[in-house]
Coordinates of C-alpha atoms in Angstrom, one line a residue:
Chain A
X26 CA -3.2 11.5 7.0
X27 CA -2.2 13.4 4.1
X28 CA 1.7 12.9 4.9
X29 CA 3.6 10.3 3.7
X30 CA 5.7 7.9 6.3
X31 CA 9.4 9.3 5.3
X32 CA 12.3 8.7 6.9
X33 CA 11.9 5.3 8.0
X34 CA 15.9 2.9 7.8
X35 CA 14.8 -0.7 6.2
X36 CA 14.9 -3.2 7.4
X37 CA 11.3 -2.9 9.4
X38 CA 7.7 -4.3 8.0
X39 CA 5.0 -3.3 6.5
X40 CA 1.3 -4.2 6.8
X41 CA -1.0 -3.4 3.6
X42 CA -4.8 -4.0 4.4
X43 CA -6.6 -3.4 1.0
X44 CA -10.6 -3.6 0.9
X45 CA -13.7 -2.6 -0.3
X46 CA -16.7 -1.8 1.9
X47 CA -20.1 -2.4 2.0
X48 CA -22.8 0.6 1.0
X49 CA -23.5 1.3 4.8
X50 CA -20.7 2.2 6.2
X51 CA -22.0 3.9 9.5
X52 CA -19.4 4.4 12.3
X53 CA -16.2 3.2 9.7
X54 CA -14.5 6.8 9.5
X55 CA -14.7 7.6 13.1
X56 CA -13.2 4.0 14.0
X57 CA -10.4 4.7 11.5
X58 CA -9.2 7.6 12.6
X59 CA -9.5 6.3 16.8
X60 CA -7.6 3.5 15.3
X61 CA -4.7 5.2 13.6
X62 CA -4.7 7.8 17.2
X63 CA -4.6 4.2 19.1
X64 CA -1.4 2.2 16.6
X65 CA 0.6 5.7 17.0
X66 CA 1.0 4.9 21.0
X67 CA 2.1 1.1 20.3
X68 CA 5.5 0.0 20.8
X69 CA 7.6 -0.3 17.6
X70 CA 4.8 1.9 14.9
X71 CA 6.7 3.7 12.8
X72 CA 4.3 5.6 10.6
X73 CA 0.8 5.2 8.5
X74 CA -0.8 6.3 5.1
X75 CA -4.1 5.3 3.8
X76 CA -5.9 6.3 0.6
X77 CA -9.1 5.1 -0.4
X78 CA -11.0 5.7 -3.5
X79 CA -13.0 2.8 -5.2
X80 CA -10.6 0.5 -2.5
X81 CA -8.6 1.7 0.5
X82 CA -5.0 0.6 0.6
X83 CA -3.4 1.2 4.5
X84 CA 0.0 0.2 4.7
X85 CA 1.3 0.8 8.6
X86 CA 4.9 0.6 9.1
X87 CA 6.7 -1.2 12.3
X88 CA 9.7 -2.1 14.0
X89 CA 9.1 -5.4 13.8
X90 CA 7.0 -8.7 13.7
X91 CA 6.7 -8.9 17.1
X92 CA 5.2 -5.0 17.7
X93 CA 2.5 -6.1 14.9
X94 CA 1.3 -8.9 16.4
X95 CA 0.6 -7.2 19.7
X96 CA -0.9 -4.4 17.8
X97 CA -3.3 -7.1 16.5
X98 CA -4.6 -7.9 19.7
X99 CA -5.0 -4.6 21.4
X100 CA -8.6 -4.9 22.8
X101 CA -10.2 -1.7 21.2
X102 CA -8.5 -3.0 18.4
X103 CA -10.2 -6.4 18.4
X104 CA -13.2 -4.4 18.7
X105 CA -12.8 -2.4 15.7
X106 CA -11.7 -5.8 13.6
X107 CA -14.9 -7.0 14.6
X108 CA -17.3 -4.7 13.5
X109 CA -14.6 -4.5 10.6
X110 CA -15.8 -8.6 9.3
X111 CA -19.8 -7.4 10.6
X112 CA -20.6 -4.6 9.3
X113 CA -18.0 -2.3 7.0
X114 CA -16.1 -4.9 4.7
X115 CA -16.7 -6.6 1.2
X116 CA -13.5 -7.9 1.0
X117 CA -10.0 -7.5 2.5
X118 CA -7.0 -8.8 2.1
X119 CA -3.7 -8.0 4.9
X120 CA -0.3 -8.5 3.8
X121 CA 2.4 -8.5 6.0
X122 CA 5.9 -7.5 4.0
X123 CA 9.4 -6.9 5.0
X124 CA 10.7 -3.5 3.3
X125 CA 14.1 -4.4 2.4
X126 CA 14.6 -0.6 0.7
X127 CA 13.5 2.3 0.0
X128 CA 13.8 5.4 -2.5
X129 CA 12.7 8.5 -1.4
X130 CA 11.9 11.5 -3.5
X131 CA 11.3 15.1 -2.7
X132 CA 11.8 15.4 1.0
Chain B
X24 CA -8.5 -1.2 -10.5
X25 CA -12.0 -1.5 -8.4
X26 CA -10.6 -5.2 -7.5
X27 CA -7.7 -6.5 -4.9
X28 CA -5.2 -8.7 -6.5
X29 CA -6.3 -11.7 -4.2
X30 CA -4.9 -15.5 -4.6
X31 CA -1.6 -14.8 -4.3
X32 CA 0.4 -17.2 -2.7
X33 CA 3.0 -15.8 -0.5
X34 CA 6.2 -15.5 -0.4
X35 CA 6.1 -12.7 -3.2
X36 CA 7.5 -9.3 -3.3
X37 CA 5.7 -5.7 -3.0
X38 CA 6.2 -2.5 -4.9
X39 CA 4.6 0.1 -2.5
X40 CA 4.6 3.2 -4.1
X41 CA 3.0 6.4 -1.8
X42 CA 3.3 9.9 -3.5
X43 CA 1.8 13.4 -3.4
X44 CA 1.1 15.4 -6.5
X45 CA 1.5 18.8 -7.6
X46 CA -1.2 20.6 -8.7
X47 CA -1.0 20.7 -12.3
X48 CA -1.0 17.2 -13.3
X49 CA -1.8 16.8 -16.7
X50 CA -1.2 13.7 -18.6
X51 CA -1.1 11.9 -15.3
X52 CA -3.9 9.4 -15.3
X53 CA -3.8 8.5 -18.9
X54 CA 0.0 7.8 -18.2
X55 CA -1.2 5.4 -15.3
X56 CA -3.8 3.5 -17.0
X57 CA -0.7 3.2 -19.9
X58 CA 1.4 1.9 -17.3
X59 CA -1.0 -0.8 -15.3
X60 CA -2.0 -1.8 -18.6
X61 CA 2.3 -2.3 -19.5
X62 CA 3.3 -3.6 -16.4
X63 CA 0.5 -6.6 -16.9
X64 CA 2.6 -7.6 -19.5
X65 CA 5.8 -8.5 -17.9
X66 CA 6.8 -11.0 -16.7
X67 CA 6.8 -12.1 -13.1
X68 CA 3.7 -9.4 -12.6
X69 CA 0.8 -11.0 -10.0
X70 CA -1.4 -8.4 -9.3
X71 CA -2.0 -4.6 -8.7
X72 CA -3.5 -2.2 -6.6
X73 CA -4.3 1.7 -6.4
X74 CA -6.2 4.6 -4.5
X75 CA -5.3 7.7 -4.2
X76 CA -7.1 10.9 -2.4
X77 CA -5.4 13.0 -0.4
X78 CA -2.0 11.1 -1.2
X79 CA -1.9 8.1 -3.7
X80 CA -1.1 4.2 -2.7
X81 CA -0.5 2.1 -5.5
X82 CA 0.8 -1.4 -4.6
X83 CA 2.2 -3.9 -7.4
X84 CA 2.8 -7.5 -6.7
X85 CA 5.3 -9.3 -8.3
X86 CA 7.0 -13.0 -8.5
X87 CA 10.6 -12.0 -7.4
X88 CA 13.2 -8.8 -7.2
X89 CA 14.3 -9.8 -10.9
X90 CA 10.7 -9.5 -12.2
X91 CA 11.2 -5.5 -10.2
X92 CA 14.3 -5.1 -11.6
X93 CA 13.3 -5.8 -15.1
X94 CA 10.4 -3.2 -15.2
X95 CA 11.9 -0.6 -13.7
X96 CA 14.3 -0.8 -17.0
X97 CA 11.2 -0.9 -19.8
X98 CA 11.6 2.3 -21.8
X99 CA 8.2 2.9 -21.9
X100 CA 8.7 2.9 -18.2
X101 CA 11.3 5.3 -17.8
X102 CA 9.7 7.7 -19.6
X103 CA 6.9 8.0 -17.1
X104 CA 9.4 7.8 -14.5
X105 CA 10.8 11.1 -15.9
X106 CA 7.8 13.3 -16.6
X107 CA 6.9 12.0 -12.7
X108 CA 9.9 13.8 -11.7
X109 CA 9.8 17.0 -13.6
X110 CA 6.2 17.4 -13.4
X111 CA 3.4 15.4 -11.7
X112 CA 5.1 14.3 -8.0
X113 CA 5.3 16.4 -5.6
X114 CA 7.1 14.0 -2.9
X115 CA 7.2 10.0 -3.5
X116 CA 8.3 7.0 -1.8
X117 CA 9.2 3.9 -3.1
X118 CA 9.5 0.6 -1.1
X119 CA 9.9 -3.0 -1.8
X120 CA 8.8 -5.7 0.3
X121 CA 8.7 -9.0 0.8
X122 CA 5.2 -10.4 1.4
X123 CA 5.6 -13.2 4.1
X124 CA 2.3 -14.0 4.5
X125 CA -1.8 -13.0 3.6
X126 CA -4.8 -13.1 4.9
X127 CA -8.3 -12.5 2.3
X128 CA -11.5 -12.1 4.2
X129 CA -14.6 -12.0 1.1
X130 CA -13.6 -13.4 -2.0

């Protein structure tokens, strides 16, 4: 997780899930990583990065709207949402953007 | 920057910025804080969003590509575009995005 997602040709999307957790957050990093092993196997991911400090920003990266919505709906997935609203998360917010370009520096 | 830039009403475009630092990176934060506290000032700005560990994430939201185009231009700007090139990044990526759609969970 300490890469960054180069490479990738616009036009694909982008989903950015931004939050902040609750105090207990017992069982979150273990889900995250199973998570980010699990989207790497879908059809149409294209890559991942994720920081978090006072909030977490993950933006994931894919083929297409169609791949995400699939991705949404992958049962272990649905399983980790659900504990996501329970348990870990104050707020959240997901946006789902179309990359029309990028600029990439240093590679 | 503890806070998510929620309430915006989609469609509205995305600055994603990822990056990865060297390891002498003076000057950096206060340069950030100057810049957040710039780019509130223009026009067209909605909202902004940052974290950074490992690699940094900061996400600006903005009314249209002309709002984008505009601050990429600000001197002020530029300048901390440069010394981010000779000195504090490592690697970036910048992408922008159209934001189709939202979802907040929280507020």
């Amino acid at each position: 997780m300490s890469q960054l997602a180069n490479s990738l040709k616009p036009p694909y999307y982008a989903v950015i899930f931004s939050s902040t957790l609750k105090e207990n957050i017992k069982g979150y990093e273990e889900m995250g990583d199973l998570m980010i092993e699990l989207a790497q196997k879908q059809e149409g991911f294209l890559g991942i990065e994720s920081a978090m400090n006072e909030i977490g920003i993950t933006v994931s990266y894919w083929q297409d709207l169609d791949s995400i919505k699939k991705w949404k709906v992958v049962s272990e997935h649905r399983i980790a949402q659900e504990k996501g609203y329970s348990e870990w998360y104050k707020t959240f917010i997901v946006r789902i953007a179309k990359v029309e370009r990028e600029y990439e520096f240093g590679f």
